[in-house]
Short mmCIF file of C-alpha atoms in Angstrom, two decimals:
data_model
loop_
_atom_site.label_atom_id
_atom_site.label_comp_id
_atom_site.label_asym_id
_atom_site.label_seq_id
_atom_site.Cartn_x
_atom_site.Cartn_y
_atom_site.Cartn_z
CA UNK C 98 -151.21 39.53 8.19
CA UNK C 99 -148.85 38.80 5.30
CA UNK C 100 -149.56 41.98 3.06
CA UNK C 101 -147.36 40.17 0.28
CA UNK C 102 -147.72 36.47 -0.71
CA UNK C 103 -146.21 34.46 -3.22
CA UNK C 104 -148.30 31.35 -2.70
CA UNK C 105 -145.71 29.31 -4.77
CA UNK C 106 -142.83 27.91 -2.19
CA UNK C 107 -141.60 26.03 -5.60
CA UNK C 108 -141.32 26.20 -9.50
CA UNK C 109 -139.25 23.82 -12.18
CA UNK C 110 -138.98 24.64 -15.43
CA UNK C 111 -137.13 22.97 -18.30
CA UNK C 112 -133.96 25.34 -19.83
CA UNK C 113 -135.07 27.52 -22.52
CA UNK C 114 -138.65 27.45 -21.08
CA UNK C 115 -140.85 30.69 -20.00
CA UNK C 116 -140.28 30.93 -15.89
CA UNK C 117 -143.46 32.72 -14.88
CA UNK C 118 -143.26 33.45 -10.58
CA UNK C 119 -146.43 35.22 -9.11
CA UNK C 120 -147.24 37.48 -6.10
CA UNK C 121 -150.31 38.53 -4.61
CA UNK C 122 -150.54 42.00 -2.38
CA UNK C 123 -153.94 43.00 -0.28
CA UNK C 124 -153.07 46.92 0.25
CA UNK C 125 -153.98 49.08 -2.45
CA UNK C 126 -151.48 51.77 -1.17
CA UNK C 127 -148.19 49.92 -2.57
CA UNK C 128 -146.43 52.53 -5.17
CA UNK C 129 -143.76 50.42 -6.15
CA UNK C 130 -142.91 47.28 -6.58
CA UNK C 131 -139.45 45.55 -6.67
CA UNK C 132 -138.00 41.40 -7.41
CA UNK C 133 -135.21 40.79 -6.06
CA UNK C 134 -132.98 37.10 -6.34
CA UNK C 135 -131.05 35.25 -4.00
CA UNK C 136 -128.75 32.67 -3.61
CA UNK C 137 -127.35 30.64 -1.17
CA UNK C 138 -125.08 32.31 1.92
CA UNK C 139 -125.80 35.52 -0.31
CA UNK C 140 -127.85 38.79 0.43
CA UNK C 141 -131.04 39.54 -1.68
CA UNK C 142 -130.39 41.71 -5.19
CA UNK C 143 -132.49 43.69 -7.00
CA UNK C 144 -133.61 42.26 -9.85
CA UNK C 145 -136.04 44.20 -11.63
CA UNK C 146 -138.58 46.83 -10.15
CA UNK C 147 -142.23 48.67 -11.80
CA UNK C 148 -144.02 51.56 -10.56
CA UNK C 149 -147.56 51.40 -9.41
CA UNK C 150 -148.78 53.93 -12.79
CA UNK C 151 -147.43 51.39 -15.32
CA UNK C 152 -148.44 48.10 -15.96
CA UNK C 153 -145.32 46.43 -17.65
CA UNK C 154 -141.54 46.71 -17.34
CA UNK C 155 -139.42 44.95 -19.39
CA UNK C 156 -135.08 44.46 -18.91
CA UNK C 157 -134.03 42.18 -21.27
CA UNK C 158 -134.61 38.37 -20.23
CA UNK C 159 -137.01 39.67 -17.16
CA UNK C 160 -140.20 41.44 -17.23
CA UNK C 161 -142.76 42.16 -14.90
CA UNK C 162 -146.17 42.99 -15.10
CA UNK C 163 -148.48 44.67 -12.77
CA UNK C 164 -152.37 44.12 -12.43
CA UNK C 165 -153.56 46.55 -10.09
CA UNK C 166 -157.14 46.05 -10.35
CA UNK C 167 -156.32 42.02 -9.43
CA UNK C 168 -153.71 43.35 -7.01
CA UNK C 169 -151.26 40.98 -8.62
CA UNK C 170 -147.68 40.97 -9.67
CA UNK C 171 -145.69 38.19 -11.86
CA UNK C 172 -142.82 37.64 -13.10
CA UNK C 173 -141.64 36.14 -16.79
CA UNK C 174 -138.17 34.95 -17.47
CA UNK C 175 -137.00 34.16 -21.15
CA UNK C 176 -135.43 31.96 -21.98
CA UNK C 177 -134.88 30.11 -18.38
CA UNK C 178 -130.91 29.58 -17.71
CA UNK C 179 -129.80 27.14 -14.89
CA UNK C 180 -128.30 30.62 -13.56
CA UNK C 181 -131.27 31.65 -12.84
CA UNK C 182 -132.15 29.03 -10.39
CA UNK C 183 -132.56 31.05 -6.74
CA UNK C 184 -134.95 31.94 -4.77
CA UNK C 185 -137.49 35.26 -6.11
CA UNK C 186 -139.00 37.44 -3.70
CA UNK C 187 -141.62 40.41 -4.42
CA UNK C 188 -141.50 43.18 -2.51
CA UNK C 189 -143.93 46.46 -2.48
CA UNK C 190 -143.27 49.44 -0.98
CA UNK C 191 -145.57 51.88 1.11
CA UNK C 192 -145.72 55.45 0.51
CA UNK C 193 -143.35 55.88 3.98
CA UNK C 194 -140.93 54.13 1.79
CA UNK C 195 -141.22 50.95 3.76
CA UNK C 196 -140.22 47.59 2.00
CA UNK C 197 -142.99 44.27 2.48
CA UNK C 198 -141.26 41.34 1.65
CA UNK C 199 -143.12 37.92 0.41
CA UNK C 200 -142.27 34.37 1.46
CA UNK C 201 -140.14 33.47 -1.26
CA UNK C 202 -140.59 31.21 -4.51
CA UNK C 203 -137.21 29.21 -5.18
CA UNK C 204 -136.63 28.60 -9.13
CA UNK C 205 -135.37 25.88 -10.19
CA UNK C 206 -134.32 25.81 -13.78
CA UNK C 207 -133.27 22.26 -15.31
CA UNK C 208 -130.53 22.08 -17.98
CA UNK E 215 -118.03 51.76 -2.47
CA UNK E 216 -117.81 48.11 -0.08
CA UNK E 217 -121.79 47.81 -0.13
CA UNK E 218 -123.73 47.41 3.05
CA UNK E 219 -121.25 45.79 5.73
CA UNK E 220 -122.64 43.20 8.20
CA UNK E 221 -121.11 41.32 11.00
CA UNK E 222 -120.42 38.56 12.03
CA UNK E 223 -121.49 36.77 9.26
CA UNK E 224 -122.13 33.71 11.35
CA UNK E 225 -123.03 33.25 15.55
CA UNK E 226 -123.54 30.45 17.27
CA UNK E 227 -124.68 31.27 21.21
CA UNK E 228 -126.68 29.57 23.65
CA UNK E 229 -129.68 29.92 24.91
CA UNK E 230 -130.20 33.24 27.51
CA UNK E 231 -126.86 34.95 26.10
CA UNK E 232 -127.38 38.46 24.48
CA UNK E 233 -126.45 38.85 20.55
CA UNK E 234 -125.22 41.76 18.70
CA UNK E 235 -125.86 41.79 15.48
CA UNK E 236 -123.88 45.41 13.18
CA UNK E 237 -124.68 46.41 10.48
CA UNK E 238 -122.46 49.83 7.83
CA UNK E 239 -125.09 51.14 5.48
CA UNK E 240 -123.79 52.39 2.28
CA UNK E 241 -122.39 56.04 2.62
CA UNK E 242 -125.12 58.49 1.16
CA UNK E 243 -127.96 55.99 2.35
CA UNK E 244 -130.49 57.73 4.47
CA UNK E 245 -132.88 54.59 5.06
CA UNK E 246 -131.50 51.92 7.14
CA UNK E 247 -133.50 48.24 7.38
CA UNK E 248 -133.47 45.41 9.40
CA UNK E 249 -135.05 41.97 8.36
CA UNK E 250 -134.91 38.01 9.88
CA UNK E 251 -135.27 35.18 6.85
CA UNK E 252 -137.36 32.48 8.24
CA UNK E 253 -138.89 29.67 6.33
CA UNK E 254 -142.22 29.92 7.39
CA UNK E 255 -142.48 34.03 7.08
CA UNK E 256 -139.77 34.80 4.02
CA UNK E 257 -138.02 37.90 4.86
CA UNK E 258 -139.47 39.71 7.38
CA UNK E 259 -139.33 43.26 8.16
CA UNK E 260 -138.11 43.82 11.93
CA UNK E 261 -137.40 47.67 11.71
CA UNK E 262 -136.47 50.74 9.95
CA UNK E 263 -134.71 54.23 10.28
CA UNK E 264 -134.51 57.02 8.41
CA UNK E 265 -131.74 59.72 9.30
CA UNK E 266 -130.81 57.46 12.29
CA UNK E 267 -134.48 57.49 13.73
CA UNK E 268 -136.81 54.78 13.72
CA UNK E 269 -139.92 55.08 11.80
CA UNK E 270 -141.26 51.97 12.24
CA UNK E 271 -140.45 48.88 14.94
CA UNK E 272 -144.18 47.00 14.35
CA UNK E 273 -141.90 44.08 13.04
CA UNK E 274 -139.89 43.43 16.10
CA UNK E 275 -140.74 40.39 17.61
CA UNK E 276 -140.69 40.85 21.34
CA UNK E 277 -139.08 43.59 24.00
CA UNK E 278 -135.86 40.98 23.66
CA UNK E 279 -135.29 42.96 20.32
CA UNK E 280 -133.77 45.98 20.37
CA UNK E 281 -132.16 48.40 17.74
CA UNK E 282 -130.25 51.51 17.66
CA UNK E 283 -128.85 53.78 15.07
CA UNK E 284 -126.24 56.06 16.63
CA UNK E 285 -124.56 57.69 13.53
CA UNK E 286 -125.69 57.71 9.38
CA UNK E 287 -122.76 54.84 9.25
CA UNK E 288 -123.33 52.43 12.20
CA UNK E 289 -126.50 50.39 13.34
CA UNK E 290 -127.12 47.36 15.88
CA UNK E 291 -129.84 44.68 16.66
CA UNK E 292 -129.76 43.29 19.89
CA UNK E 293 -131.16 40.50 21.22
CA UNK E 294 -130.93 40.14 25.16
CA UNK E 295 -131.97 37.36 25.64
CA UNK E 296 -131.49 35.24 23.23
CA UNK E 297 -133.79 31.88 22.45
CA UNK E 298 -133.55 28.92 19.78
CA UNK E 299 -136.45 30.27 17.90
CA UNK E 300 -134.68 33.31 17.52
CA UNK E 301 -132.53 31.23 14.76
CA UNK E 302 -132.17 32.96 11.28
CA UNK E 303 -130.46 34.73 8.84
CA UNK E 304 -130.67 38.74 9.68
CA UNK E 305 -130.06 41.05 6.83
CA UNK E 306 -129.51 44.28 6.62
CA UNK E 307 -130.08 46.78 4.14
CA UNK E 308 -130.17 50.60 3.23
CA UNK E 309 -131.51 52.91 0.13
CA UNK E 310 -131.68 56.18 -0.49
CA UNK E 311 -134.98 58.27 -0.81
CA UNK E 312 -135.99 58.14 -4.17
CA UNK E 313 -133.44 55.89 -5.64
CA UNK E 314 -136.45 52.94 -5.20
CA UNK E 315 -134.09 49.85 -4.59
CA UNK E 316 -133.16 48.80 -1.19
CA UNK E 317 -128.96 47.15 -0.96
CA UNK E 318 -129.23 44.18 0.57
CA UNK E 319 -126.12 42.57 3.22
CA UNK E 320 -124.29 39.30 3.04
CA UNK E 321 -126.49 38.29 6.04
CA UNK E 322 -125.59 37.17 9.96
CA UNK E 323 -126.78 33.34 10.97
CA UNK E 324 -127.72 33.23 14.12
CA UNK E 325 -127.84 30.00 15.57
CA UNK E 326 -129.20 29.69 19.07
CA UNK E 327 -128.47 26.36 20.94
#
């Protein structure tokens, strides 16, 4: 029962282009939620996070929007950088402050 | 501050051997976590403490799993015994209440044979 899913194992975009990664959650309890990046032989980071009252957070190149009612979380990076090519995870956290992981969408930005 | 500290960073065992798998939290942290990366499942929660107890061990796979948290600075995941599907990348992390962003671990491969 995979509570988070990002239903996208893979994305390419063109440099300079809008990167737009998506996640889908099924329990209406979540009260945060988090992206974190990772690259090879590395550990996760945090990337960019929004509580479950707003509906938009924005930190520079990254934002992240929130649609409760569609239980749905995305992603938008731009401009695209070939840094930025990892792979995203979503994450949502329960009230008992316990992290749910997705699958993983690896980015691949092309210069 | 060092970040979380795991080791090793890479096993290789065979089959039917136990693993040990440790894991330094950040000082301060009060929430410990342990996950596997797979392919198929992403990263997947095995386990969690908070203050050294375990909250929550729905995650961990099979009674070959085991984890302890003796002190607020030291933590282990055993596996006894070990199999080839038991192959991954386990990380480790810790947060502190509140702060709402878990610090992630340079990872241990575990490769069974």
């Amino acid at each position: 029962d995979q509570q988070v899913k990002q239903n996208s194992p893979s994305l390419s975009v063109q440099e300079g282009r809008i990167s737009i990664l998506n996640c889908d959650y099924t329990n209406s309890m979540f009260d945060y939620f988090l992206w974190y990046k990772k690259y090879p032989a590395e550990g996760p980071t945090f990337l960019i996070s929004i509580s479950s009252i707003k509906d938009k957070n924005e930190d520079g190149r990254f934002t992240v929007f929130l649609n409760k009612s569609a239980k749905h979380l995305s992603l938008h990076i731009v401009p695209s950088q070939p840094g930025d090519s990892a792979v995203y995870f979503c994450a949502a956290r329960t009230g008992t402050y316990k992290y749910i992981f997705g699958t993983g969408t690896r980015l691949k930005v092309l210069a | 501050d060092a970040g979380v500290i795991q080791s090793p960073r890479h096993e290789v065992t065979e089959m039917g051997q136990e693993v040990t798998l440790r894991c330094k939290p950040i000082s301060g942290h009060d929430y410990l976590f342990w996950y596997r990366q797979t392919m198929m499942r992403g990263l997947e929660l095995l386990i969690y403490f908070n203050n050294n107890v375990p909250i929550d061990d729905s995650g961990m796979p099979e009674d070959r799993f085991s984890a302890k948290m003796p002190n607020a600075s030291f933590s282990t995941l055993k596996i006894q015994p070990s199999e080839p599907r038991d192959s991954a990348v386990y990380f480790c992390a810790s947060s502190r209440m509140r702060a709402n962003v878990l610090t992630f671990g340079a990872g241990s491969r575990l490769t069974v044979l």
